[in-house]
Coordinates of C-alpha atoms and ligand atoms in Angstrom, one line a residue:
X1 CA 0.8 -13.2 -28.3
X2 CA -1.5 -12.6 -25.1
X3 CA -1.0 -9.3 -23.5
X4 CA -1.8 -7.7 -20.0
X5 CA -5.0 -6.5 -19.7
X6 CA -5.1 -2.3 -19.8
X7 CA -4.3 -0.6 -16.4
X8 CA -2.4 -3.4 -15.0
X9 CA 1.1 -4.5 -14.9
X10 CA 3.5 -7.1 -14.1
X11 CA 6.0 -6.3 -11.1
X12 CA 9.1 -7.4 -12.6
X13 CA 12.0 -9.1 -10.4
X14 CA 14.5 -6.0 -10.9
X15 CA 11.3 -3.9 -9.1
X16 CA 10.5 -6.3 -7.0
X17 CA 13.3 -5.1 -4.5
X18 CA 11.7 -1.8 -4.0
X19 CA 8.3 -3.5 -3.3
X20 CA 9.7 -5.9 -0.4
X21 CA 11.9 -2.7 1.0
X22 CA 8.4 -0.9 1.5
X23 CA 6.4 -4.0 2.7
X24 CA 9.2 -4.7 5.4
X25 CA 8.6 -0.9 6.6
X26 CA 5.3 -0.8 6.7
X27 CA 5.3 -4.3 9.1
X28 CA 7.8 -2.6 11.1
X29 CA 6.0 0.8 11.6
X30 CA 2.4 -1.4 12.0
X31 CA 4.2 -3.4 14.5
X32 CA 5.8 -0.2 16.4
X33 CA 1.8 0.9 17.1
X34 CA 0.4 -2.7 18.1
X35 CA -1.2 -3.7 14.5
X36 CA -1.2 -7.1 13.4
X37 CA -2.1 -8.4 9.8
X38 CA -4.9 -9.7 8.6
X39 CA -5.7 -10.9 5.2
X40 CA -9.1 -10.9 3.5
X41 CA -10.3 -12.7 0.3
X42 CA -9.9 -11.1 -2.8
X43 CA -13.5 -11.4 -3.9
X44 CA -16.7 -10.8 -2.0
X45 CA -19.9 -10.2 -2.2
X46 CA -20.7 -7.2 -4.0
X47 CA -23.8 -5.9 -1.4
X48 CA -20.6 -5.6 1.1
X49 CA -19.3 -2.5 -0.9
X50 CA -22.5 -1.2 -2.4
X51 CA -23.5 -0.9 1.5
X52 CA -20.4 0.0 2.9
X53 CA -18.9 2.3 0.4
X54 CA -22.4 3.7 -0.6
X55 CA -24.6 3.1 -3.8
X56 CA -24.0 6.4 -5.1
X57 CA -20.3 6.4 -4.9
X58 CA -17.7 6.1 -8.1
X59 CA -16.7 2.7 -6.8
X60 CA -19.8 1.2 -6.5
X61 CA -21.8 3.2 -9.8
X62 CA -19.0 2.2 -12.2
X63 CA -15.7 0.8 -11.0
X64 CA -16.1 -2.7 -9.6
X65 CA -15.2 -5.7 -11.5
X66 CA -18.4 -7.7 -10.9
X67 CA -19.1 -11.5 -11.8
X68 CA -21.2 -14.1 -11.3
X69 CA -20.3 -17.4 -10.3
X70 CA -21.1 -20.7 -11.1
X71 CA -23.6 -20.8 -8.5
X72 CA -25.2 -17.7 -9.3
X73 CA -23.7 -15.4 -6.1
X74 CA -23.0 -11.7 -7.4
X75 CA -19.4 -11.4 -6.5
X76 CA -16.8 -9.0 -7.1
X77 CA -13.3 -8.3 -7.1
X78 CA -12.1 -6.0 -3.3
X79 CA -12.1 -2.4 -4.4
X80 CA -10.6 -1.2 -1.1
X81 CA -10.0 -3.3 2.4
X82 CA -12.2 -1.7 4.6
X83 CA -15.4 -2.9 4.0
X84 CA -13.8 -6.3 4.6
X85 CA -12.3 -5.7 7.3
X86 CA -15.5 -4.5 8.9
X87 CA -17.2 -8.0 7.7
X88 CA -14.5 -9.5 9.7
X89 CA -14.7 -7.9 12.8
X90 CA -18.3 -8.5 12.9
X91 CA -18.3 -12.0 12.0
X92 CA -15.3 -12.9 15.2
X93 CA -16.4 -10.1 17.5
X94 CA -18.0 -11.9 19.8
X95 CA -14.6 -13.4 20.5
X96 CA -12.4 -10.1 20.9
X97 CA -12.2 -7.4 23.2
X98 CA -11.6 -4.0 22.0
X99 CA -9.7 -2.1 20.8
X100 CA -9.0 -4.2 17.8
X101 CA -6.0 -3.4 15.6
X102 CA -5.7 -4.9 11.8
X103 CA -3.5 -4.4 9.0
X104 CA -3.3 -5.4 5.7
X105 CA -1.6 -4.8 2.2
X106 CA -2.5 -6.4 -1.0
X107 CA -4.0 -5.8 -4.5
X108 CA -7.5 -4.0 -5.0
X109 CA -9.3 -3.2 -8.3
X110 CA -11.1 -0.7 -9.6
X111 CA -12.5 0.2 -13.3
X112 CA -10.6 3.7 -13.7
X113 CA -9.4 5.3 -16.3
X114 CA -5.6 4.4 -16.3
X115 CA -2.9 7.0 -15.7
X116 CA 0.1 7.8 -13.9
X117 CA -0.9 6.6 -10.2
X118 CA -4.0 5.0 -11.3
X119 CA -4.5 1.5 -12.0
X120 CA -7.0 -0.7 -12.5
X121 CA -4.9 -3.4 -10.2
X122 CA -3.4 -1.3 -7.2
X123 CA -1.8 -2.0 -4.3
X124 CA -2.8 -0.9 -0.4
X125 CA -1.2 -0.8 2.6
X126 CA -3.8 0.0 5.5
X127 CA -4.7 -0.3 8.8
X128 CA -7.9 0.1 10.5
X129 CA -8.6 0.1 14.2
X130 CA -11.8 -0.7 15.9
X131 CA -13.1 0.8 19.4
X132 CA -11.7 4.1 20.7
X133 CA -13.8 7.1 20.1
X134 CA -12.0 9.8 20.8
X135 CA -9.3 12.4 18.8
X136 CA -6.7 10.1 20.6
X137 CA -6.5 7.1 17.9
X138 CA -7.3 9.7 14.8
X139 CA -3.9 11.4 15.7
X140 CA -2.1 8.6 16.5
X141 CA -2.9 6.9 13.5
X142 CA -1.8 10.0 11.6
X143 CA 1.6 10.1 13.3
X144 CA 1.6 6.2 11.9
X145 CA 1.3 7.5 8.7
X146 CA 3.5 10.2 9.2
X147 CA 6.3 8.3 10.5
X148 CA 6.1 5.4 7.5
X149 CA 6.3 8.1 5.1
X150 CA 9.4 9.1 7.0
X151 CA 11.0 6.0 7.1
X152 CA 10.4 5.8 2.7
X153 CA 12.3 9.0 2.7
X154 CA 9.4 11.0 1.4
X155 CA 7.8 13.5 4.1
X156 CA 9.0 16.0 2.9
X157 CA 7.2 15.7 -0.4
X158 CA 3.9 15.2 1.3
X159 CA 1.2 17.2 3.1
X160 CA -1.3 16.0 5.5
X161 CA -4.3 17.0 5.1
X162 CA -7.5 17.1 7.3
X163 CA -10.9 17.8 7.5
X164 CA -14.4 17.0 9.3
X165 CA -17.2 15.5 7.4
X166 CA -19.9 16.0 10.5
X167 CA -22.1 13.1 12.1
X168 CA -25.6 12.1 11.1
X169 CA -26.7 14.7 13.4
X170 CA -25.3 17.7 11.8
X171 CA -24.6 16.3 8.3
X172 CA -28.5 15.9 7.2
X173 CA -28.7 19.9 7.8
X174 CA -25.8 20.9 6.1
X175 CA -26.2 18.7 3.0
X176 CA -29.7 20.7 3.2
X177 CA -28.1 23.6 3.0
X178 CA -25.4 23.1 0.6
X179 CA -28.2 21.5 -2.0
X180 CA -29.8 24.8 -1.9
X181 CA -27.0 26.6 -2.4
X182 CA -25.6 24.3 -5.7
X183 CA -29.4 24.6 -6.7
X184 CA -28.4 28.7 -6.9
X185 CA -25.4 28.4 -9.1
X186 CA -26.6 25.4 -10.7
X187 CA -26.2 26.6 -14.2
X188 CA -22.6 27.2 -13.1
X189 CA -21.9 23.4 -12.6
X190 CA -19.9 21.1 -14.8
X191 CA -22.3 18.3 -15.9
X192 CA -20.8 15.6 -13.6
X193 CA -21.6 17.9 -10.7
X194 CA -25.3 18.8 -12.1
X195 CA -26.4 15.3 -12.2
X196 CA -24.3 14.8 -8.4
X197 CA -26.7 17.2 -6.7
X198 CA -29.2 15.6 -5.5
X199 CA -27.8 12.3 -5.4
X200 CA -24.2 13.3 -3.7
X201 CA -24.1 16.8 -2.8
X202 CA -20.9 16.4 -1.1
X203 CA -18.8 15.7 -3.9
X204 CA -19.2 18.6 -5.9
X205 CA -16.8 20.4 -3.1
X206 CA -13.4 18.3 -4.5
X207 CA -14.7 18.2 -8.3
X208 CA -11.6 19.1 -10.2
X209 CA -13.4 20.8 -12.7
X210 CA -15.1 23.3 -11.0
X211 CA -14.0 26.8 -10.9
X212 CA -12.0 27.2 -7.6
X213 CA -13.7 30.9 -6.7
X214 CA -17.2 28.9 -6.9
X215 CA -16.2 26.0 -4.3
X216 CA -14.5 28.8 -1.9
X217 CA -18.0 30.3 -1.5
X218 CA -19.9 27.4 -0.9
X219 CA -20.9 26.7 2.9
X220 CA -18.6 24.3 4.1
X221 CA -19.2 21.1 6.4
X222 CA -16.4 22.8 9.1
X223 CA -18.5 25.9 9.6
X224 CA -21.5 23.5 10.6
X225 CA -20.7 20.6 13.1
X226 CA -22.8 19.9 15.9
X227 CA -21.0 20.8 19.5
X228 CA -19.8 16.6 19.6
X229 CA -17.7 17.0 16.1
X230 CA -16.1 20.4 16.7
X231 CA -14.9 19.2 20.1
X232 CA -13.4 15.9 18.3
X233 CA -11.7 18.2 15.3
X234 CA -10.4 20.8 18.1
X235 CA -9.4 17.8 19.7
X236 CA -7.3 16.2 16.9
X237 CA -5.8 19.8 15.9
X238 CA -4.8 19.8 19.6
X239 CA -3.1 16.5 19.7
X240 CA -1.5 17.3 16.3
X241 CA 0.3 20.3 17.4
X242 CA 1.4 18.5 20.2
X243 CA 2.9 16.0 18.7
X244 CA 4.7 18.9 16.4
X245 CA 2.9 16.8 13.1
X246 CA 2.7 19.4 10.2
X247 CA -1.0 19.2 8.8
X248 CA -3.3 21.7 6.7
X249 CA -7.0 22.0 7.3
X250 CA -8.5 21.6 3.7
X251 CA -12.5 22.4 4.0
X252 CA -12.9 21.3 0.8
X253 CA -12.2 17.5 1.6
X254 CA -14.7 15.4 1.2
X255 CA -13.8 11.4 0.7
X256 CA -15.1 9.3 -2.6
X257 CA -16.5 6.8 0.2
X258 CA -19.5 7.3 1.9
X259 CA -18.8 5.8 5.3
X260 CA -16.7 8.7 6.9
X261 CA -18.0 10.0 10.0
X262 CA -16.1 13.0 11.6
X263 CA -12.3 13.3 10.3
X264 CA -11.2 12.4 7.5
X265 CA -7.6 12.7 6.2
X266 CA -5.3 12.6 3.0
X267 CA -1.4 12.9 2.4
X268 CA -1.1 14.5 -0.7
X269 CA 2.3 14.9 -2.9
X270 CA 3.7 17.1 -5.2
X271 CA 5.0 16.2 -8.1
X272 CA 2.2 13.3 -9.0
X273 CA 0.2 15.3 -10.9
X274 CA -3.4 14.7 -10.6
X275 CA -3.6 10.9 -8.7
X276 CA -1.9 12.7 -5.8
X277 CA -3.4 11.1 -3.0
X278 CA -0.7 8.6 -1.0
X279 CA -2.7 7.8 1.6
X280 CA -6.6 8.6 2.8
X281 CA -8.8 7.7 5.6
X282 CA -10.6 8.7 8.3
X283 CA -13.3 7.8 11.2
X284 CA -16.6 5.8 10.0
X285 CA -17.9 5.2 13.3
X286 CA -21.3 4.6 12.1
X287 CA -20.1 1.7 9.9
X288 CA -20.3 -1.5 11.8
X289 CA -24.0 -0.7 12.6
X290 CA -24.4 0.1 9.4
X291 CA -23.3 -3.3 8.1
X292 CA -25.2 -5.0 10.9
X293 CA -22.8 -5.1 14.1
X294 CA -23.0 -4.0 17.6
X295 CA -22.7 -0.3 17.2
X296 CA -18.6 0.6 17.2
X297 CA -16.5 3.7 16.4
X298 CA -13.3 2.9 13.8
X299 CA -10.7 4.5 12.2
X300 CA -8.7 3.4 9.6
X301 CA -6.3 4.5 6.3
X302 CA -5.1 3.0 3.3
X303 CA -2.2 4.3 1.0
X304 CA -1.3 3.5 -2.6
X305 CA 1.6 1.4 -2.8
X306 CA 2.7 2.5 -6.4
X307 CA 2.2 6.3 -5.9
X308 CA 4.5 5.8 -2.9
X309 CA 7.2 3.7 -5.2
X310 CA 7.0 6.6 -7.4
X311 CA 7.8 8.8 -5.0
X312 CA 10.5 6.8 -2.9
X313 CA 14.1 7.3 -4.1
X314 CA 15.3 4.8 -6.9
X315 CA 18.2 3.7 -4.7
X316 CA 16.0 2.7 -1.9
X317 CA 14.9 -1.1 -1.8
X318 CA 18.6 -2.7 -3.2
X319 CA 17.9 -4.9 -6.0
X320 CA 17.4 -9.1 -4.6
X321 CA 21.5 -10.6 -5.2
X322 CA 22.7 -13.8 -4.7
X323 CA 25.8 -14.5 -2.3
X324 CA 27.5 -16.0 -4.6
X325 CA 27.5 -17.0 -8.5
X326 CA 28.4 -20.8 -9.0
X327 CA 30.0 -21.1 -12.4
X328 CA 30.4 -24.4 -13.9
X329 CA 32.9 -24.6 -16.6
X330 CA 32.6 -28.5 -18.0
X331 CA 29.8 -31.3 -17.8
X332 CA 28.5 -34.3 -16.4
X333 CA 30.9 -34.7 -13.3
X334 CA 31.3 -31.2 -12.7
X335 CA 28.0 -30.2 -13.0
X336 CA 26.8 -32.9 -10.5
X337 CA 29.6 -31.6 -8.6
X338 CA 28.4 -28.1 -8.9
X339 CA 25.3 -29.4 -7.4
X340 CA 25.7 -31.3 -4.8
X341 CA 28.3 -28.0 -3.2
X342 CA 25.1 -25.6 -4.4
X343 CA 22.6 -27.5 -1.6
X344 CA 25.6 -27.7 0.9
X345 CA 26.1 -24.0 0.7
X346 CA 22.4 -23.4 0.8
X347 CA 22.0 -25.6 4.3
X348 CA 24.8 -23.2 5.6
X349 CA 22.0 -20.4 5.0
X350 CA 23.9 -18.8 2.0
X351 CA 21.9 -17.8 -1.4
X352 CA 23.4 -19.2 -3.9
X353 CA 22.7 -18.8 -7.9
X354 CA 23.8 -21.8 -10.0
X355 CA 24.5 -21.3 -13.6
X356 CA 22.5 -24.3 -15.1
X357 CA 22.9 -23.5 -18.9
X358 CA 26.5 -24.1 -19.9
X359 CA 28.4 -22.1 -22.4
X360 CA 32.0 -20.6 -22.2
X361 CA 33.8 -19.6 -18.9
X362 CA 33.4 -15.9 -20.6
X363 CA 30.1 -15.9 -21.3
X364 CA 29.1 -17.8 -17.2
X365 CA 30.9 -14.2 -16.2
X366 CA 29.5 -12.3 -17.9
X367 CA 25.8 -13.8 -15.9
X368 CA 27.6 -13.7 -12.9
X369 CA 28.5 -10.2 -12.4
X370 CA 24.7 -9.4 -14.1
X371 CA 23.3 -11.3 -11.2
X372 CA 25.1 -8.6 -8.7
X373 CA 26.8 -11.6 -6.6
X374 CA 29.4 -10.1 -4.8
X375 CA 31.8 -13.7 -5.2
X376 CA 31.8 -16.1 -7.8
X377 CA 32.4 -19.9 -7.4
X378 CA 34.2 -21.0 -10.5
X379 CA 34.3 -25.5 -11.0
X380 CA 36.0 -26.9 -13.7
X381 CA 37.4 -30.7 -14.4
X382 CA 40.4 -30.0 -11.6
X383 CA 38.4 -28.8 -9.1
X384 CA 35.6 -31.3 -9.9
X385 CA 39.1 -34.2 -9.5
X386 CA 40.3 -33.1 -6.6
X387 CA 37.1 -31.7 -4.5
X388 CA 38.4 -28.1 -4.6
X389 CA 37.2 -24.4 -5.9
X390 CA 38.3 -21.1 -7.3
X391 CA 36.4 -18.3 -5.3
X392 CA 36.6 -14.9 -7.2
X393 CA 35.8 -11.6 -5.4
X394 CA 33.9 -9.8 -8.5
X395 CA 34.3 -6.2 -7.5
X396 CA 38.4 -6.7 -7.4
X397 CA 38.7 -9.6 -9.7
X398 CA 40.9 -11.0 -6.6
X399 CA 41.1 -15.2 -7.3
X400 CA 42.2 -17.9 -4.2
X401 CA 41.9 -21.8 -5.0
X402 CA 40.5 -23.7 -1.6
X403 CA 39.3 -27.0 -0.5
X404 CA 35.5 -27.5 -0.7
X405 CA 35.4 -28.1 3.0
X406 CA 37.0 -24.3 3.7
X407 CA 34.7 -22.9 1.2
X408 CA 31.5 -21.9 3.0
X409 CA 33.7 -20.7 6.3
X410 CA 35.5 -18.4 3.9
X411 CA 32.5 -17.2 2.4
X412 CA 30.8 -16.2 5.0
X413 CA 34.0 -14.1 6.5
X414 CA 34.3 -12.3 2.6
X415 CA 30.7 -11.5 3.0
X416 CA 31.5 -10.1 6.6
X417 CA 28.8 -12.4 8.5
X418 CA 31.6 -14.1 10.6
X419 CA 34.7 -13.3 12.5
X420 CA 37.5 -15.3 10.6
X421 CA 38.9 -17.1 13.5
X422 CA 35.7 -19.3 14.1
X423 CA 34.7 -19.4 10.6
X424 CA 37.9 -20.7 8.8
Ligands
LIG1 P1 -9.2 5.5 -1.4 O1 -9.1 6.7 -1.4 O2 -10.2 5.3 -2.3 O3 -9.3 4.8 0.5 O4 -7.8 5.0 -1.4 C1 -7.1 5.0 -0.5 C2 -5.3 5.0 -1.1 O5 -5.3 4.0 -2.4 C3 -5.7 6.6 -2.4 O6 -5.3 7.8 -1.7 C4 -4.5 6.0 -3.3 O7 -3.4 6.3 -2.7 C5 -4.9 4.7 -3.6 N1 -5.4 4.0 -4.7 C6 -6.7 4.1 -5.0 N2 -7.4 4.2 -6.1 C7 -6.1 4.1 -6.6 C8 -5.9 3.4 -7.8 N3 -6.4 3.2 -9.0 N4 -4.7 3.3 -8.7 C9 -3.4 3.3 -7.8 N5 -3.8 4.1 -6.8 C10 -5.0 4.1 -5.9 C11 -9.8 4.1 0.5 O8 -9.6 2.7 0.1 C12 -10.0 3.8 2.0 N6 -10.8 2.2 2.3 C13 -9.2 4.1 3.0 C14 -9.6 3.6 4.3 C15 -9.1 3.0 5.2 N7 -10.5 4.7 5.2 C16 -10.5 4.4 6.3 N8 -9.7 3.0 6.4

């Protein structure tokens, strides 16, 4: 038997109602802020991510699914959505005016060690905004994130953490200062951080292995921001205060992708263990130019859908169920009658699950119960001959006989979709 690959999973039909609910909430909130969906390919050129996300990032160094296609091109499965969005923006930027707001949802792929809330194929919901430079855009994006978390009922379980990562003007000198400090405490650092020290020293700050006291004493970016970055950060804090959005400044948050400038943020949840970021994002003002486009400031975020679903109430997003289950107690002509009736009802907009595998009345009624349909339509020899049906309300067990012509109107009435006088 061939099994699923480690770190990936099916979403079974019983769960898909919750996914649809989450996606519908996201689409609604994204639209409220003016975002329209961009669908990018699942695979891209490897260099898109090595340039955008950074050669020294964990994603590019060890987590990408890289392959060569039959034409010899080096491709990979997308590990995130921002780089593809930037590529798309640059390829089509002549045709559009700014700001450009796009959202996306879909699978991403990273070869990480699987654990609770961490998969090798996972799903992100994200938004990217190109054009605005000021902190107003950052604040609006965070308001959007919090609104979506509220809509799905998990805002109280989540804390918004913010930080500034500076810009090319102030990050260089800070990086030198941090590296010097790290060298002075070299022997107290974990093996991983000792290796990172020269290539990606900022990542040491959010290493989970390090002694918290050691981290607290490190020089922090926040204290080394240039005037522009400081004003941007203060502007953001002002907007968050005005909107009364709850936030916490986390000076140790650095993010694992190299493209961030200035604002970085994460929404972290209690109760998810070490994989506690449900949303993450920030500003990447330098990326479009780095990737060959006309310099354009941008800000965005992505959320991990599996993690959101772990936190969401199990009751949210009712399972998908048909309006009615069609029980066919008979063969040949009864089945043909059932098939015809089912199609007529579907043409009237009803969802109908027809029993197709025979069996006795008792077992078919069991199937009807499992389908969660509120109504069952029962057909037998007599009904087929007289072109009538027996309609059963599953909750109360009440049954009534009626002609096939009156069925649709009656079903719509019982489902509360129309008033009794016009339907029947
Ligand atoms: P990221 O922090 O790498 O950022 O991922 C964003 C979110 O995706 C995480 O906070 C988490 O919820 C989810 N996630 C990441 N990896 C996994 C995994 N292996 N299994 C399950 N969930 C995962 C980005 O991807 C950036 N592109 C975000 C961004 C958009 N920044 C600006 N615009």
